[in-house]
Amino acid sequence: AQTVTQSQPEMSVQEAETVTLSCTYDTSESDYYLFWYKQPPSRQMILVIRQEAYKQQNATENRFSVNFQKAAKSFSLKISDSQLGDAAMYFCAYSPPGANSKLTFGKGITLSVRP
Amino acid sequence: NAGVTQTPKFRILKIGQSMTLQCAQDMNHNYMYWYRQDPGMGLKLIYYSVGAGITDKGEVPNGYNVSRSTTEDFPLRLELAAPSQTSVYFCASSYGSDGREYFGPGTRLTVT
């Protein structure tokens, strides 16, 4: 069974600084998807970024980028120029492709942003 | 385009009562999912469906039932509610081809 591990329960960053959130996963599959979801206090789950395992290039979405290390099964999220609105819980998630598509989530990390 | 909608937003149940959480999507997604999120934890899969008439158990199915009679709707039934079912419930849907899931706003359920 696939597992997703987020070992840091909380992190804090100064506004305008950069922060990296860590995630590791375990799978025997060679093809899969990885995600970072943001959950603000409104509890809405918002997709931040998505990575396809067969692509070596790291995904980026504006201030958000990932460091995908397939051999190490590591998938970290970097947030640049942190903003107060970035404060939220962040979940790392894994999904196999195709007919077995369903997400396995890590426990999440609470990110606070200091003004 | 409303996306994924869930009703109700909040509900308090007494132990032993039953209820149905409603979920609907208007994106013509084949795949639909139910998750629960306990305080300070990630989401855990309860049930999922890959199309109308097809459902399967996830990681934590005990105490729940689902049905999928149409592509749009995927209700979750709680029978004989227990305090352990106090949680936030999320419904999600996807095309199933790229792993990307779209989530509803969640239902906060308290069983006392």
Short mmCIF file of C-alpha atoms in Angstrom, two decimals:
data_model
loop_
_atom_site.label_atom_id
_atom_site.label_comp_id
_atom_site.label_asym_id
_atom_site.label_seq_id
_atom_site.Cartn_x
_atom_site.Cartn_y
_atom_site.Cartn_z
CA ALA A 1 0.00 0.00 0.00
CA GLN A 2 1.11 3.50 -0.71
CA THR A 3 2.00 5.77 2.18
CA VAL A 4 2.66 9.49 2.36
CA THR A 5 4.68 10.95 5.22
CA GLN A 6 4.86 14.56 6.32
CA SER A 7 7.09 14.56 9.36
CA GLN A 8 6.96 18.28 10.21
CA PRO A 9 3.65 19.11 11.97
CA GLU A 10 4.23 22.86 11.95
CA MET A 11 6.40 25.45 10.26
CA SER A 12 6.65 29.21 10.39
CA VAL A 13 7.99 31.70 7.85
CA GLN A 14 8.50 35.44 7.76
CA GLU A 15 6.43 37.31 5.21
CA ALA A 16 8.33 37.69 1.90
CA GLU A 17 10.74 34.88 2.80
CA THR A 18 10.96 31.38 1.31
CA VAL A 19 9.87 28.18 3.02
CA THR A 20 10.14 24.51 2.04
CA LEU A 21 7.67 21.88 3.16
CA SER A 22 8.84 18.26 3.09
CA CYS A 23 7.07 15.09 1.98
CA THR A 24 8.16 11.54 1.37
CA TYR A 25 6.14 8.70 -0.06
CA ASP A 26 6.38 5.00 -0.62
CA THR A 27 5.16 3.14 -3.69
CA SER A 28 6.19 0.28 -5.92
CA GLU A 29 4.65 1.95 -8.97
CA SER A 30 6.74 3.69 -11.60
CA ASP A 31 3.99 5.95 -12.87
CA TYR A 32 1.91 8.09 -10.52
CA TYR A 33 0.93 11.64 -9.61
CA LEU A 34 1.90 13.76 -6.63
CA PHE A 35 0.05 16.78 -5.33
CA TRP A 36 0.18 19.54 -2.79
CA TYR A 37 -3.19 20.74 -1.50
CA LYS A 38 -3.77 23.83 0.62
CA GLN A 39 -6.50 23.93 3.25
CA PRO A 40 -7.12 27.42 4.70
CA PRO A 41 -9.35 27.97 7.75
CA SER A 42 -12.38 27.88 5.43
CA ARG A 43 -11.43 24.15 5.10
CA GLN A 44 -11.83 24.21 1.31
CA MET A 45 -9.25 21.90 -0.31
CA ILE A 46 -7.35 23.86 -2.95
CA LEU A 47 -4.96 22.22 -5.40
CA VAL A 48 -1.63 24.05 -5.30
CA ILE A 49 0.54 22.03 -7.63
CA ARG A 50 0.69 18.68 -9.41
CA GLN A 51 3.64 16.57 -10.54
CA GLU A 52 3.63 13.68 -12.98
CA ALA A 53 6.18 11.05 -11.98
CA TYR A 54 7.31 10.36 -15.54
CA LYS A 55 8.27 14.01 -16.02
CA GLN A 56 11.73 14.86 -14.75
CA GLN A 57 11.07 18.59 -14.83
CA ASN A 58 9.87 20.00 -11.53
CA ALA A 59 6.40 21.58 -11.63
CA THR A 60 5.99 25.29 -10.92
CA GLU A 61 2.94 27.46 -10.38
CA ASN A 62 3.81 31.12 -9.85
CA ARG A 63 5.39 31.33 -6.35
CA PHE A 64 5.04 27.60 -5.77
CA SER A 65 7.51 25.03 -7.01
CA VAL A 66 8.43 21.47 -6.13
CA ASN A 67 11.63 19.50 -5.78
CA PHE A 68 10.74 16.03 -7.03
CA GLN A 69 13.36 13.37 -6.33
CA LYS A 70 11.91 10.14 -7.73
CA ALA A 71 14.70 7.82 -6.63
CA ALA A 72 14.56 9.18 -3.09
CA LYS A 73 10.73 9.27 -3.17
CA SER A 74 10.79 12.83 -1.98
CA PHE A 75 8.44 15.64 -3.00
CA SER A 76 8.97 18.99 -1.29
CA LEU A 77 7.06 22.23 -1.85
CA LYS A 78 8.84 25.57 -1.97
CA ILE A 79 6.86 28.73 -1.41
CA SER A 80 8.70 31.89 -2.47
CA ASP A 81 7.87 35.44 -1.37
CA SER A 82 5.52 34.11 1.33
CA GLN A 83 2.31 36.03 1.84
CA LEU A 84 -0.08 36.20 4.78
CA GLY A 85 -2.65 34.38 2.66
CA ASP A 86 -0.33 31.39 2.42
CA ALA A 87 -1.04 30.53 6.06
CA ALA A 88 -2.91 27.23 5.99
CA MET A 89 -2.55 23.48 6.34
CA TYR A 90 -0.70 21.89 3.43
CA PHE A 91 -1.24 18.28 2.47
CA CYS A 92 0.97 16.16 0.28
CA ALA A 93 -0.92 13.49 -1.66
CA TYR A 94 -0.22 10.58 -3.98
CA SER A 95 -2.37 8.99 -6.65
CA PRO A 96 -1.79 6.06 -8.98
CA PRO A 97 -2.88 6.66 -12.56
CA GLY A 98 -5.90 5.54 -14.52
CA ALA A 99 -8.52 3.18 -13.15
CA ASN A 100 -6.97 3.09 -9.68
CA SER A 101 -6.93 6.86 -9.37
CA LYS A 102 -7.57 7.88 -5.75
CA LEU A 103 -5.63 10.06 -3.37
CA THR A 104 -3.59 9.00 -0.34
CA PHE A 105 -2.87 11.97 1.90
CA GLY A 106 -0.16 12.77 4.41
CA LYS A 107 -1.13 14.12 7.83
CA GLY A 108 -0.47 17.69 6.78
CA ILE A 109 1.65 20.56 8.00
CA THR A 110 0.41 23.81 9.50
CA LEU A 111 2.18 26.79 7.99
CA SER A 112 2.03 30.14 9.76
CA VAL A 113 3.27 33.37 8.19
CA ARG A 114 4.68 36.09 10.44
CA PRO A 115 4.06 39.70 9.33
CA ASN B 1 -20.70 25.62 -13.25
CA ALA B 2 -21.13 24.88 -9.53
CA GLY B 3 -18.38 22.21 -9.35
CA VAL B 4 -18.85 19.86 -6.39
CA THR B 5 -21.63 20.70 -3.96
CA GLN B 6 -22.33 19.14 -0.57
CA THR B 7 -25.29 19.40 1.76
CA PRO B 8 -25.67 20.01 4.62
CA LYS B 9 -22.72 22.17 5.71
CA PHE B 10 -23.18 21.30 9.38
CA ARG B 11 -25.15 18.63 11.22
CA ILE B 12 -25.46 17.35 14.78
CA LEU B 13 -26.68 13.79 15.23
CA LYS B 14 -27.55 11.80 18.29
CA ILE B 15 -25.97 8.40 18.77
CA GLY B 16 -27.90 5.78 16.82
CA GLN B 17 -29.50 8.19 14.37
CA SER B 18 -29.02 7.85 10.63
CA MET B 19 -28.50 10.43 7.93
CA THR B 20 -27.44 10.90 4.32
CA LEU B 21 -24.78 13.36 3.22
CA GLN B 22 -25.51 14.60 -0.27
CA CYS B 23 -22.90 15.21 -2.95
CA ALA B 24 -23.39 16.35 -6.53
CA GLN B 25 -21.06 17.42 -9.34
CA ASP B 26 -21.82 19.06 -12.67
CA MET B 27 -18.49 18.42 -14.42
CA ASN B 28 -19.50 15.05 -15.91
CA HIS B 29 -16.77 13.32 -13.93
CA ASN B 30 -16.86 9.55 -13.83
CA TYR B 31 -14.92 9.24 -10.58
CA MET B 32 -16.34 10.35 -7.23
CA TYR B 33 -14.99 9.97 -3.71
CA TRP B 34 -15.89 10.38 -0.06
CA TYR B 35 -13.22 11.27 2.49
CA ARG B 36 -13.29 12.01 6.17
CA GLN B 37 -10.90 14.35 7.95
CA ASP B 38 -10.40 14.00 11.70
CA PRO B 39 -8.92 16.92 13.66
CA GLY B 40 -5.27 17.56 12.82
CA MET B 41 -5.18 14.73 10.31
CA GLY B 42 -5.16 14.22 6.59
CA LEU B 43 -8.10 12.94 4.60
CA LYS B 44 -8.92 9.25 4.59
CA LEU B 45 -10.88 7.57 1.80
CA ILE B 46 -14.22 6.06 2.83
CA TYR B 47 -15.72 4.96 -0.49
CA TYR B 48 -15.24 5.75 -4.14
CA SER B 49 -16.99 5.18 -7.44
CA VAL B 50 -15.59 4.91 -10.96
CA GLY B 51 -18.96 5.31 -12.62
CA ALA B 52 -22.72 4.99 -12.18
CA GLY B 53 -23.58 1.68 -10.56
CA ILE B 54 -19.99 0.95 -9.47
CA THR B 55 -18.72 1.58 -5.95
CA ASP B 56 -15.83 0.27 -3.90
CA LYS B 57 -14.50 0.52 -0.36
CA GLY B 58 -11.67 2.79 0.62
CA GLU B 59 -9.52 2.75 3.73
CA VAL B 60 -12.25 3.39 6.36
CA PRO B 61 -15.64 2.11 5.07
CA ASN B 62 -17.11 0.66 8.28
CA GLY B 63 -20.33 2.35 9.37
CA TYR B 64 -21.00 3.90 5.95
CA ASN B 65 -22.80 3.01 2.74
CA VAL B 66 -22.88 4.62 -0.68
CA SER B 67 -24.80 4.37 -3.92
CA ARG B 68 -24.21 5.81 -7.38
CA SER B 69 -27.34 5.71 -9.48
CA THR B 70 -26.36 8.69 -11.66
CA THR B 71 -23.11 10.24 -12.84
CA GLU B 72 -23.89 13.45 -10.95
CA ASP B 73 -24.80 12.21 -7.47
CA PHE B 74 -22.92 10.20 -4.86
CA PRO B 75 -24.69 10.17 -1.47
CA LEU B 76 -23.05 8.83 1.69
CA ARG B 77 -25.28 7.09 4.20
CA LEU B 78 -24.44 6.85 7.90
CA GLU B 79 -26.34 4.12 9.70
CA LEU B 80 -26.47 4.08 13.51
CA ALA B 81 -24.26 7.10 14.05
CA ALA B 82 -21.46 6.73 16.62
CA PRO B 83 -19.22 9.38 18.27
CA SER B 84 -16.28 7.99 16.27
CA GLN B 85 -17.97 9.31 13.13
CA THR B 86 -17.61 12.90 14.32
CA SER B 87 -15.53 14.38 11.53
CA VAL B 88 -15.49 16.64 8.50
CA TYR B 89 -16.62 14.85 5.36
CA PHE B 90 -15.43 15.81 1.91
CA CYS B 91 -16.79 14.71 -1.41
CA ALA B 92 -14.59 14.94 -4.50
CA SER B 93 -14.76 14.10 -8.18
CA SER B 94 -12.32 13.63 -11.04
CA TYR B 95 -11.94 12.48 -14.64
CA GLY B 96 -9.75 9.70 -13.26
CA SER B 97 -7.13 10.10 -15.98
CA ASP B 98 -4.76 12.64 -14.39
CA GLY B 99 -5.27 12.09 -10.66
CA ARG B 100 -6.58 15.60 -10.13
CA GLU B 101 -9.57 15.70 -7.76
CA TYR B 102 -12.00 18.57 -7.22
CA PHE B 103 -13.36 18.91 -3.71
CA GLY B 104 -16.63 20.09 -2.27
CA PRO B 105 -16.72 22.50 0.69
CA GLY B 106 -17.15 19.76 3.28
CA THR B 107 -19.77 18.79 5.88
CA ARG B 108 -18.96 19.10 9.57
CA LEU B 109 -20.74 16.29 11.43
CA THR B 110 -20.92 15.95 15.20
CA VAL B 111 -22.35 12.85 16.86
CA THR B 112 -23.24 13.24 20.54
#
